Amino acid sequence: MSSPLLQSDCPALKLIARGKVRDLYEVDATSLLFVATDRVSAFDVVMKNGIPDKGKILTQLSVFWFGLLADVLPSHLITADIDAMPPSVQQYRGQLAGRSLLVRKLTILPIEAIVRGYITGSGWAEYQRKGTVSDIPLPAGLQQCQALATPLFTPSTKAEIGQHDENIHPDKVKEMIGAELTDKVAATAIALYQKAASYARERGIIIVDTKFEFGIDAQGQLTIADEVLTPDSSRFWPLDAYAVGREQESFDKQFVRNYLLDNNFDKQTSVALPDHVIRDTLSKYIDVYTRLTGQQPEL
Ligand code: ATP
Ligand code: MG
């Protein structure tokens, strides 16, 4: 395994933010450099070590989806090709190549646009308690991991660093960004999910749920931001192992979460993951990339 890039270091560029996984730099007045490091977070806590090349896999998978989904909604992507980026960026090619996007600077909407096609995770927990998901009532008698009759838009807040996102009813979003934009975001998020989910299903992968972020561009157009439909922002299940009424095997950070849970780590603790957890997670990420795109990632 190569060594993971835990943090980018590009002193000639203006660092705007380090998220849990990404480092964001300002390139000029209208564009940003969006760098996916190899950091891994679980339960909203960043682990001590990273997963080598994970940032490259996430970046290249997002680029694939931006292309496939462009007829539903344009994305913030300008280029993923380091040779097409300004010289101020190219000087850091050793760190950045394959894991960086030049993107249009957007005004990001203050919500996470989650779409769920199946009932699992926090949605299943809420449904068992209250018969709802994000306070949206669902029919009685749903089983764990059952497909919903239609995909559901279940937005959440975008939490500050160290906080957890909170599910909110779509009406709450209307109070934040207005009814018209909320309806457009909901319909677009569902259309994006449906197109991606039917594509993935033909390749043996169920896209269970996913999180989109949207922004408004300089022309006032709704635009896809952030990463899309990666194993960090989505749940993927192998279709051939799917059965309703129980937990599913998955392609995402299951190995990381299971390791933390099995060893009774406090959910707030950042730990060093053992080699086998890193290797297993990396091979899942490569596996899902290859199944979805039909190609190997460039690592
Ligand atoms: P997580 O995704 O795990 O919740 P995070 O929110 O801390 O982590 P990262 O994914 O590490 O964030 O960093 C990406 C940040 O960049 C997010 O805050 C996202 O809203 C923001 N962002 C994404 N695309 C754009 C864009 N085109 N213009 C401005 N900001 C953007
Ligand atoms: Mg993010």
Short mmCIF file of C-alpha atoms and ligand atoms in Angstrom, two decimals:
data_model
loop_
_atom_site.label_atom_id
_atom_site.label_comp_id
_atom_site.label_asym_id
_atom_site.label_seq_id
_atom_site.Cartn_x
_atom_site.Cartn_y
_atom_site.Cartn_z
CA MET A 1 0.00 0.00 0.00
CA SER A 2 1.18 3.54 -0.70
CA SER A 3 1.18 5.95 2.21
CA PRO A 4 -2.02 7.93 2.70
CA LEU A 5 -2.25 11.67 2.09
CA LEU A 6 -3.70 12.87 5.37
CA GLN A 7 -3.44 16.56 4.63
CA SER A 8 -2.57 18.56 1.54
CA ASP A 9 -0.02 21.31 1.88
CA CYS A 10 -0.20 23.98 -0.82
CA PRO A 11 1.18 27.18 0.76
CA ALA A 12 0.90 29.26 -2.43
CA LEU A 13 -2.88 28.72 -2.48
CA LYS A 14 -5.33 30.23 -0.04
CA LEU A 15 -6.71 27.49 2.22
CA ILE A 16 -10.41 28.12 2.83
CA ALA A 17 -11.36 25.08 4.85
CA ARG A 18 -10.40 21.60 5.86
CA GLY A 19 -13.49 19.41 6.15
CA LYS A 20 -13.46 15.91 7.54
CA VAL A 21 -12.17 14.55 4.23
CA ARG A 22 -11.55 17.48 1.86
CA ASP A 23 -9.22 20.44 1.80
CA LEU A 24 -10.60 23.47 -0.04
CA TYR A 25 -8.44 26.18 -1.59
CA GLU A 26 -9.36 29.36 -3.41
CA VAL A 27 -7.80 29.44 -6.88
CA ASP A 28 -9.28 32.72 -8.13
CA ALA A 29 -12.43 34.80 -7.71
CA THR A 30 -14.69 32.20 -9.31
CA SER A 31 -13.02 28.83 -8.78
CA LEU A 32 -11.94 26.54 -5.97
CA LEU A 33 -9.63 23.56 -5.69
CA PHE A 34 -11.45 20.65 -4.06
CA VAL A 35 -8.91 18.11 -2.76
CA ALA A 36 -10.02 14.72 -1.47
CA THR A 37 -7.43 13.52 1.05
CA ASP A 38 -7.22 9.94 2.34
CA ARG A 39 -8.73 10.88 5.69
CA VAL A 40 -11.54 8.61 6.86
CA SER A 41 -14.29 9.59 9.24
CA ALA A 42 -16.74 7.36 11.04
CA PHE A 43 -19.62 8.57 13.18
CA ASP A 44 -18.43 12.09 12.25
CA VAL A 45 -14.99 11.59 13.83
CA VAL A 46 -11.82 11.62 11.71
CA MET A 47 -9.63 8.56 12.35
CA LYS A 48 -5.89 8.84 13.15
CA ASN A 49 -4.70 7.10 10.01
CA GLY A 50 -6.09 7.23 6.49
CA ILE A 51 -7.00 4.83 3.70
CA PRO A 52 -4.33 5.16 0.98
CA ASP A 53 -5.79 6.31 -2.37
CA LYS A 54 -9.33 6.62 -1.03
CA GLY A 55 -9.39 10.30 -2.06
CA LYS A 56 -8.47 9.35 -5.63
CA ILE A 57 -11.23 6.75 -5.82
CA LEU A 58 -13.84 9.18 -4.45
CA THR A 59 -12.72 11.93 -6.82
CA GLN A 60 -12.72 9.72 -9.91
CA LEU A 61 -16.10 8.20 -9.01
CA SER A 62 -17.63 11.67 -8.57
CA VAL A 63 -16.30 12.72 -11.99
CA PHE A 64 -17.89 9.62 -13.52
CA TRP A 65 -21.27 10.48 -11.98
CA PHE A 66 -21.07 14.20 -12.88
CA GLY A 67 -20.84 13.05 -16.51
CA LEU A 68 -23.66 10.52 -16.29
CA LEU A 69 -25.98 12.96 -14.49
CA ALA A 70 -25.21 16.12 -16.50
CA ASP A 71 -28.48 15.92 -18.41
CA VAL A 72 -30.42 16.01 -15.13
CA LEU A 73 -28.42 18.89 -13.63
CA PRO A 74 -24.99 20.45 -14.36
CA SER A 75 -22.29 20.12 -11.67
CA HIS A 76 -19.64 22.42 -10.27
CA LEU A 77 -16.85 20.52 -12.08
CA ILE A 78 -14.56 22.59 -14.31
CA THR A 79 -11.84 19.97 -14.74
CA ALA A 80 -10.28 17.00 -12.98
CA ASP A 81 -7.23 17.10 -15.26
CA ILE A 82 -4.24 18.52 -13.40
CA ASP A 83 -2.66 19.55 -16.73
CA ALA A 84 -5.66 21.81 -17.43
CA MET A 85 -5.42 23.56 -14.04
CA PRO A 86 -3.58 26.86 -13.46
CA PRO A 87 0.22 26.74 -12.82
CA SER A 88 -0.38 27.73 -9.17
CA VAL A 89 -2.10 24.35 -8.77
CA GLN A 90 0.12 22.30 -11.08
CA GLN A 91 3.18 23.01 -8.94
CA TYR A 92 1.66 20.61 -6.37
CA ARG A 93 0.86 17.84 -8.83
CA GLY A 94 2.59 15.15 -6.75
CA GLN A 95 0.06 15.66 -3.98
CA LEU A 96 -2.93 16.64 -6.03
CA ALA A 97 -3.07 14.63 -9.27
CA GLY A 98 -6.03 12.26 -9.44
CA ARG A 99 -7.62 13.50 -6.20
CA SER A 100 -8.44 17.12 -7.03
CA LEU A 101 -11.17 18.94 -8.85
CA LEU A 102 -11.16 22.50 -10.09
CA VAL A 103 -14.75 23.56 -9.36
CA ARG A 104 -16.91 26.63 -9.72
CA LYS A 105 -17.35 28.52 -6.49
CA LEU A 106 -21.02 28.24 -5.52
CA THR A 107 -23.26 29.53 -2.79
CA ILE A 108 -23.92 26.22 -1.05
CA LEU A 109 -27.46 25.62 0.21
CA PRO A 110 -27.46 25.08 3.99
CA ILE A 111 -28.93 21.58 3.83
CA GLU A 112 -27.88 18.06 2.91
CA ALA A 113 -30.28 16.69 0.30
CA ILE A 114 -30.62 13.05 1.34
CA VAL A 115 -32.64 10.66 -0.80
CA ARG A 116 -33.62 7.24 0.52
CA GLY A 117 -34.79 4.38 -1.66
CA TYR A 118 -34.81 1.85 1.20
CA ILE A 119 -35.53 2.00 4.90
CA THR A 120 -32.38 1.40 6.95
CA GLY A 121 -29.96 3.10 9.35
CA SER A 122 -31.28 6.17 11.16
CA GLY A 123 -34.43 6.04 8.99
CA TRP A 124 -35.24 2.53 10.18
CA ALA A 125 -34.56 3.55 13.80
CA GLU A 126 -36.94 6.52 13.55
CA TYR A 127 -39.60 4.44 11.77
CA GLN A 128 -39.54 1.83 14.54
CA ARG A 129 -40.00 4.53 17.17
CA LYS A 130 -42.52 6.79 15.45
CA GLY A 131 -43.63 5.31 12.11
CA THR A 132 -41.94 8.21 10.32
CA VAL A 133 -38.67 9.09 8.59
CA SER A 134 -37.66 12.75 8.98
CA ASP A 135 -41.15 13.16 10.46
CA ILE A 136 -42.70 12.05 7.15
CA PRO A 137 -45.33 9.37 7.94
CA LEU A 138 -44.81 6.05 6.14
CA PRO A 139 -47.18 3.09 5.74
CA ALA A 140 -47.34 0.64 8.67
CA GLY A 141 -45.68 -2.77 8.44
CA LEU A 142 -42.48 -1.90 6.57
CA GLN A 143 -39.65 -4.36 7.17
CA GLN A 144 -36.01 -3.54 7.80
CA CYS A 145 -34.20 -2.66 4.53
CA GLN A 146 -37.42 -2.79 2.49
CA ALA A 147 -37.59 -0.71 -0.69
CA LEU A 148 -39.84 2.35 -0.31
CA ALA A 149 -42.71 2.73 -2.79
CA THR A 150 -41.00 5.87 -4.14
CA PRO A 151 -37.68 7.45 -3.16
CA LEU A 152 -38.04 9.81 -0.24
CA PHE A 153 -36.41 13.25 0.16
CA THR A 154 -35.26 13.41 3.80
CA PRO A 155 -33.11 16.53 4.22
CA SER A 156 -30.81 17.25 7.12
CA THR A 157 -29.02 20.28 8.48
CA LYS A 158 -25.34 20.78 7.65
CA ALA A 159 -23.73 20.56 11.07
CA GLU A 160 -20.73 22.64 12.14
CA ILE A 161 -17.46 20.75 12.75
CA GLY A 162 -17.82 18.39 15.73
CA GLN A 163 -21.62 18.40 15.55
CA HIS A 164 -23.93 15.82 13.99
CA ASP A 165 -26.31 16.54 11.13
CA GLU A 166 -29.93 16.53 12.19
CA ASN A 167 -32.79 15.19 10.06
CA ILE A 168 -35.46 17.83 9.42
CA HIS A 169 -38.87 17.77 7.79
CA PRO A 170 -38.95 19.25 4.24
CA ASP A 171 -41.29 21.97 5.58
CA LYS A 172 -38.42 23.15 7.77
CA VAL A 173 -36.27 23.46 4.64
CA LYS A 174 -38.99 25.65 3.10
CA GLU A 175 -38.62 28.03 6.03
CA MET A 176 -34.86 28.15 5.38
CA ILE A 177 -34.61 28.52 1.58
CA GLY A 178 -38.21 29.11 0.41
CA ALA A 179 -40.87 26.75 -0.92
CA GLU A 180 -40.06 27.07 -4.60
CA LEU A 181 -36.35 26.25 -4.24
CA THR A 182 -37.13 23.45 -1.78
CA ASP A 183 -39.50 21.80 -4.26
CA LYS A 184 -36.91 22.12 -7.01
CA VAL A 185 -34.16 20.66 -4.82
CA ALA A 186 -36.38 17.74 -3.75
CA ALA A 187 -37.48 16.90 -7.30
CA THR A 188 -33.93 17.22 -8.65
CA ALA A 189 -32.39 15.11 -5.87
CA ILE A 190 -34.95 12.38 -6.51
CA ALA A 191 -34.39 12.51 -10.29
CA LEU A 192 -30.61 12.25 -9.80
CA TYR A 193 -31.06 9.33 -7.41
CA GLN A 194 -33.40 7.51 -9.78
CA LYS A 195 -31.09 7.84 -12.76
CA ALA A 196 -28.05 6.69 -10.77
CA ALA A 197 -29.94 3.88 -9.00
CA SER A 198 -31.24 2.32 -12.19
CA TYR A 199 -27.77 2.55 -13.77
CA ALA A 200 -26.15 0.92 -10.71
CA ARG A 201 -28.80 -1.81 -10.44
CA GLU A 202 -27.85 -3.09 -13.89
CA ARG A 203 -24.32 -3.46 -12.53
CA GLY A 204 -25.40 -5.41 -9.46
CA ILE A 205 -25.38 -2.55 -6.97
CA ILE A 206 -28.30 -1.16 -4.99
CA ILE A 207 -27.94 2.53 -4.19
CA VAL A 208 -29.75 2.49 -0.89
CA ASP A 209 -29.53 6.15 -0.02
CA THR A 210 -27.30 9.08 -0.80
CA LYS A 211 -26.54 12.66 0.13
CA PHE A 212 -26.29 15.47 -2.42
CA GLU A 213 -25.18 19.02 -1.82
CA PHE A 214 -26.41 21.77 -4.10
CA GLY A 215 -25.31 25.32 -4.70
CA ILE A 216 -26.40 28.31 -6.72
CA ASP A 217 -23.97 29.50 -9.40
CA ALA A 218 -23.18 33.04 -10.56
CA GLN A 219 -26.10 32.89 -13.02
CA GLY A 220 -28.52 31.84 -10.29
CA GLN A 221 -28.72 28.23 -11.53
CA LEU A 222 -29.11 25.27 -9.21
CA THR A 223 -25.91 23.19 -9.50
CA ILE A 224 -24.61 19.89 -8.06
CA ALA A 225 -21.74 20.56 -5.64
CA ASP A 226 -19.43 18.47 -3.48
CA GLU A 227 -18.87 14.76 -4.19
CA VAL A 228 -21.65 12.59 -5.60
CA LEU A 229 -22.69 8.99 -5.13
CA THR A 230 -19.47 7.80 -3.54
CA PRO A 231 -19.19 5.16 -0.81
CA ASP A 232 -18.58 8.07 1.62
CA SER A 233 -21.83 9.83 0.73
CA SER A 234 -24.02 6.80 -0.04
CA ARG A 235 -24.92 3.32 1.08
CA PHE A 236 -24.32 0.63 -1.54
CA TRP A 237 -25.50 -2.97 -1.20
CA PRO A 238 -24.61 -5.87 -3.51
CA LEU A 239 -27.85 -6.81 -5.28
CA ASP A 240 -27.16 -10.54 -5.24
CA ALA A 241 -26.94 -10.65 -1.42
CA TYR A 242 -29.98 -8.47 -0.74
CA ALA A 243 -32.87 -9.80 1.33
CA VAL A 244 -35.51 -7.85 3.20
CA GLY A 245 -35.96 -8.08 7.00
CA ARG A 246 -32.31 -8.05 8.12
CA GLU A 247 -29.08 -6.03 8.04
CA GLN A 248 -27.26 -6.07 4.67
CA GLU A 249 -23.66 -6.54 3.66
CA SER A 250 -22.41 -3.23 2.26
CA PHE A 251 -19.68 -1.58 0.19
CA ASP A 252 -19.15 1.46 2.35
CA LYS A 253 -17.36 2.14 5.62
CA GLN A 254 -18.89 -0.93 7.24
CA PHE A 255 -15.46 -2.39 8.12
CA VAL A 256 -14.46 0.81 9.87
CA ARG A 257 -17.74 1.15 11.77
CA ASN A 258 -17.78 -2.55 12.72
CA TYR A 259 -14.21 -2.35 14.01
CA LEU A 260 -15.12 0.59 16.25
CA LEU A 261 -18.33 -1.05 17.48
CA ASP A 262 -16.78 -4.52 18.00
CA ASN A 263 -13.99 -3.01 20.09
CA ASN A 264 -16.38 -0.87 22.11
CA PHE A 265 -14.63 2.35 21.21
CA ASP A 266 -16.41 5.43 22.39
CA LYS A 267 -17.99 6.90 19.25
CA GLN A 268 -16.27 10.22 19.94
CA THR A 269 -12.75 8.77 19.95
CA SER A 270 -10.34 9.01 17.04
CA VAL A 271 -8.41 5.73 16.81
CA ALA A 272 -5.69 4.26 14.61
CA LEU A 273 -7.29 1.62 12.40
CA PRO A 274 -5.41 -1.69 12.09
CA ASP A 275 -3.96 -2.67 8.69
CA HIS A 276 -6.59 -5.30 7.92
CA VAL A 277 -9.42 -2.79 8.34
CA ILE A 278 -7.63 -0.36 6.03
CA ARG A 279 -6.95 -3.04 3.41
CA ASP A 280 -10.50 -4.43 3.48
CA THR A 281 -12.04 -0.97 3.21
CA LEU A 282 -9.75 0.00 0.33
CA SER A 283 -10.56 -3.17 -1.58
CA LYS A 284 -14.31 -2.54 -1.14
CA TYR A 285 -13.90 0.99 -2.49
CA ILE A 286 -11.95 -0.28 -5.51
CA ASP A 287 -14.51 -3.04 -6.04
CA VAL A 288 -17.46 -0.66 -6.11
CA TYR A 289 -15.59 1.78 -8.39
CA THR A 290 -14.80 -0.98 -10.85
CA ARG A 291 -18.32 -2.39 -10.85
CA LEU A 292 -19.90 1.02 -11.41
CA THR A 293 -17.55 2.43 -14.02
CA GLY A 294 -16.31 -0.76 -15.71
CA GLN A 295 -12.74 0.57 -15.26
CA GLN A 296 -9.92 0.48 -12.72
CA PRO A 297 -9.28 3.74 -10.83
CA GLU A 298 -6.02 5.53 -11.72
CA LEU A 299 -4.00 5.23 -8.51
P1 ATP B 1 -18.74 15.43 5.40
O1 ATP B 1 -18.92 15.48 3.91
O2 ATP B 1 -18.15 14.14 5.86
O3 ATP B 1 -19.98 15.87 6.14
P2 ATP B 1 -17.55 17.97 5.65
O4 ATP B 1 -18.91 18.53 5.51
O5 ATP B 1 -16.70 18.38 6.80
O6 ATP B 1 -17.58 16.45 5.72
P3 ATP B 1 -15.83 17.82 3.30
O7 ATP B 1 -16.53 16.88 2.39
O8 ATP B 1 -14.58 17.35 3.94
O9 ATP B 1 -16.90 18.41 4.30
O10 ATP B 1 -15.50 19.22 2.56
C1 ATP B 1 -16.28 19.74 1.54
C2 ATP B 1 -16.85 21.12 1.86
O11 ATP B 1 -16.88 21.93 0.68
C3 ATP B 1 -18.31 21.07 2.33
O12 ATP B 1 -18.50 21.99 3.36
C4 ATP B 1 -19.11 21.50 1.08
O13 ATP B 1 -20.34 22.09 1.42
C5 ATP B 1 -18.16 22.49 0.43
N1 ATP B 1 -18.33 22.64 -1.04
C6 ATP B 1 -18.51 21.64 -1.93
N2 ATP B 1 -18.59 22.11 -3.22
C7 ATP B 1 -18.45 23.45 -3.15
C8 ATP B 1 -18.46 24.51 -4.14
N3 ATP B 1 -18.58 24.25 -5.44
N4 ATP B 1 -18.34 25.79 -3.70
C9 ATP B 1 -18.21 26.05 -2.37
N5 ATP B 1 -18.16 25.11 -1.39
C10 ATP B 1 -18.28 23.81 -1.76
MG MG B 2 -18.55 16.30 2.45
#
